[in-house]
Amino acid sequence: MAVCTVYTIPTTTHLGSFNQNKQVFFYNNKSFNYNKRSSSNNILTSSRPYVITCSAGDSQTVVIGLAADSGCGKSTFMRRLTSVFGGAAEPPKGGNPDSNTLISDTTTVICLDDFHSLDRTGRKEKGVTALDPRANDFDLMYEQVKALKEGKPVDKPIYNHVSGLLDPPELIQPPKILVIEGLHPMYDARVRELLDFSIYLDISNEVKFAWKIQRDMKERGHSLESIKASIEARKPDFDAYIDPQKQYADVVIEVLPTQLIPDDDEGKVLRVKMIQKEGVKYFNPVYLFDEGSTISWIPCGRKLTCSYPGIKFSYGPDTFYDNEVTVVEMDGQFDRLDELIYVESHLSNLSTKFYGEVTQQMLKHQEFPGSNNGTGFFQTIIGLKIRDLFEQIVANRAAAPAAAAKA
Amino acid sequence: MAVCTVYTIPTTTHLGSFNQNKQVFFYNNKSFNYNKRSSSNNILTSSRPYVITCSAGDSQTVVIGLAADSGCGKSTFMRRLTSVFGGAAEPPKGGNPDSNTLISDTTTVICLDDFHSLDRTGRKEKGVTALDPRANDFDLMYEQVKALKEGKPVDKPIYNHVSGLLDPPELIQPPKILVIEGLHPMYDARVRELLDFSIYLDISNEVKFAWKIQRDMKERGHSLESIKASIEARKPDFDAYIDPQKQYADVVIEVLPTQLIPDDDEGKVLRVKMIQKEGVKYFNPVYLFDEGSTISWIPCGRKLTCSYPGIKFSYGPDTFYDNEVTVVEMDGQFDRLDELIYVESHLSNLSTKFYGEVTQQMLKHQEFPGSNNGTGFFQTIIGLKIRDLFEQIVANRAAAPAAAAKA
């Protein structure tokens, strides 16, 4: 049973503030279906003067933040995450074809670019980049994420990446899991507070550069100078507004050049670090062999043969922005299935539901970028950790009223 | 039941060859006690004209070779080994007080210096060192080790380290386990063939030097120059005759300077490598975490705290003199019991009979040199591996006639 509220709102706003004309009623949220509202419930027949929000205890949304620069594999990460829950993520049906939102049975992923307060022209006029907080509406971001977390649908704006304009808003229903992904999920303290779990995807400058060379120079014919200039131009704002969010992340995935090939600058073989914060509720860091010690491991040897340059794992405690963290690092890449399952079988706290689940997930999406290295491997593991976190939160909520009833 | 043989031999020889006047009779080797021979069996009452040998299938002696330079902790190693079998090793009762032999219930340790063919004066006259094969009687060594292996007692010479002379021989009974320790247990191919297991204790020049500085300079007042000169003088023969035996050893224990303290030259903190040959019958190399892979492990961390400079283990496959080997390395030293048991609990194939047996053995002999580092740790482990090897050989022998009877 969910406690739902009907708001009367002006159709033109983004539902930035909606504390007026509140009406509360009760609704069974299992039979609740927003798409059917016009036919099944006449109080909601008007085109969009009202919105139903369900701020019920047992339907509260778990909110995950994913920070990363644009084009750093966030969408692959999201597809891996939703796959763990069994469904495929798709854009909202029948809506704006340029919507940035992805919806699956359990998970809704919204792109924080939708909270740009300045469109492309506006940014140009004011001389600010999209990375600059002044180009983003954190008040609205906070209000809408808060509303969704409390089980209330919102009319979220859409930033059209094709036109560079702000399109009319789309209705977002509170999902079981809301992922907010983009440049600033942990920038605003109020938004940060709403996050149940946060991830920062950190691509090192060397790897970014190698990737851009590959894509923009070799595939699109840009010059080396123009690539360098575009990276340099972006750097001050990136360092000022994006990078510092790392310190708040529960997990940072760092993508670095390999150390297995001396002086490698191709960026094809990657070294990926999963930096896991200690003491995060519902999250037990993954470890290798012996929890709390420092280990390096080359699995390739007598039992497992690997092609050059092989695979190397490192594991150990560390500090990161004054926080205690546990780091698992993978350098190199998988060639074959047996390597993947061998590695998986030696890691602990993976939050799998059966032996080999990480490998199964990786195989299911072999075509995704990073499926043969640490990026795909750790993204899949984080997907499993988020499922575990979600299930613990739900179980905990279910247990709390039962305990209260007993007392 | 053992098949025993009475030989008539001249009292003056070392029993180098004794294939004359053979008489065979049967004797229950459980009630056999050589010390009682004069009172209990009149055919053996004469002072030493006869010797009983028991070359029975089920009483065949297991022979272990231990090679090392003089003063490199062989006697500590031997005390650790005999302790694993439960008894203390002592010199033969009532014999030459300068005997080099140690006897316990299961194990007899003989020192290969007893096979010097030249005494101190003789070596000086001929200008050869004790390391030189020309100063040693390998024919006699072979014959006597072979005789003991076949269950036959021998009259072994004694090299008196105090006087530098060859003393009259002592009677050695075939034990369950015979350890031949000294400079050349693997030098002669015939002797080598008799070994069921072999160990080379290899102290690196840096550590030897640091130890000699400590002992000869600080404690005995020798000059640095004289220490250097004595090491240099020994080196050519050592390199020519002792060092090459490494290649034949089933296990090499290498004692090296620590890598945990930059530029350490004190030789107090040690890095010890246990290089285990692959494919040795009845011997499964010890491994860390994941057999066949390459691992480094710093156990000190969140669960275990260690004082400076800590402890570091390394493990992995390697090749050594063209042989496949498995190396376990320990750098650093134990401060406390919990460190020892923690480390022990993460190693596999230790051949212990109960949880914590390595630690128990180490604690039992805390006063022995090397009890807080890899020398004592690996010596204890090798003691356990030898017990396991011995038990497997015995079990195999017991199974063989039973299988033959069934067929």
Tab-separated table of C-alpha atoms in Angstrom, chain A residues 278 289-303 317-318 324-326 342 346, chain B residues 278 289-303 317-318 324-326 342 346:
chain	number	residue	atom	x	y	z
A	278	GLU	CA	35.254	1.229	3.417
A	289	PHE	CA	42.478	-14.157	-1.394
A	290	ASP	CA	43.107	-12.536	1.985
A	291	GLU	CA	40.941	-9.620	3.131
A	292	GLY	CA	42.900	-6.622	4.395
A	293	SER	CA	46.339	-7.676	3.148
A	294	THR	CA	48.280	-6.464	0.107
A	295	ILE	CA	48.556	-8.848	-2.809
A	296	SER	CA	49.658	-8.951	-6.397
A	297	TRP	CA	48.564	-11.921	-8.480
A	298	ILE	CA	49.463	-13.103	-11.959
A	299	PRO	CA	46.927	-15.862	-12.541
A	300	CYS	CA	48.606	-16.925	-15.774
A	301	GLY	CA	51.067	-19.684	-14.977
A	302	ARG	CA	50.972	-23.437	-14.672
A	303	LYS	CA	47.197	-23.824	-14.506
A	317	PRO	CA	44.044	-1.382	1.476
A	318	ASP	CA	44.836	2.259	0.770
A	324	GLU	CA	39.969	4.222	3.920
A	325	VAL	CA	39.563	2.308	0.695
A	326	THR	CA	40.156	-1.168	-0.680
A	342	TYR	CA	39.376	-18.535	-13.197
A	346	HIS	CA	39.430	-16.247	-6.835
B	278	GLU	CA	58.716	-29.942	-9.363
B	289	PHE	CA	46.712	-19.069	-2.293
B	290	ASP	CA	46.608	-20.197	-5.926
B	291	GLU	CA	48.818	-23.046	-7.086
B	292	GLY	CA	50.805	-22.306	-10.234
B	293	SER	CA	50.239	-18.553	-10.348
B	294	THR	CA	52.573	-15.722	-9.332
B	295	ILE	CA	51.732	-13.872	-6.141
B	296	SER	CA	53.174	-11.355	-3.769
B	297	TRP	CA	51.513	-10.982	-0.391
B	298	ILE	CA	51.962	-8.529	2.461
B	299	PRO	CA	49.907	-10.111	5.229
B	300	CYS	CA	50.301	-7.086	7.459
B	301	GLY	CA	47.349	-4.793	6.927
B	302	ARG	CA	43.850	-4.446	8.315
B	303	LYS	CA	43.661	-7.823	10.034
B	317	PRO	CA	56.754	-20.871	-10.663
B	318	ASP	CA	60.268	-20.419	-12.007
B	324	GLU	CA	60.877	-26.422	-13.124
B	325	VAL	CA	60.647	-25.108	-9.600
B	326	THR	CA	58.122	-23.462	-7.318
B	342	TYR	CA	48.243	-16.161	10.238
B	346	HIS	CA	47.435	-19.168	4.238
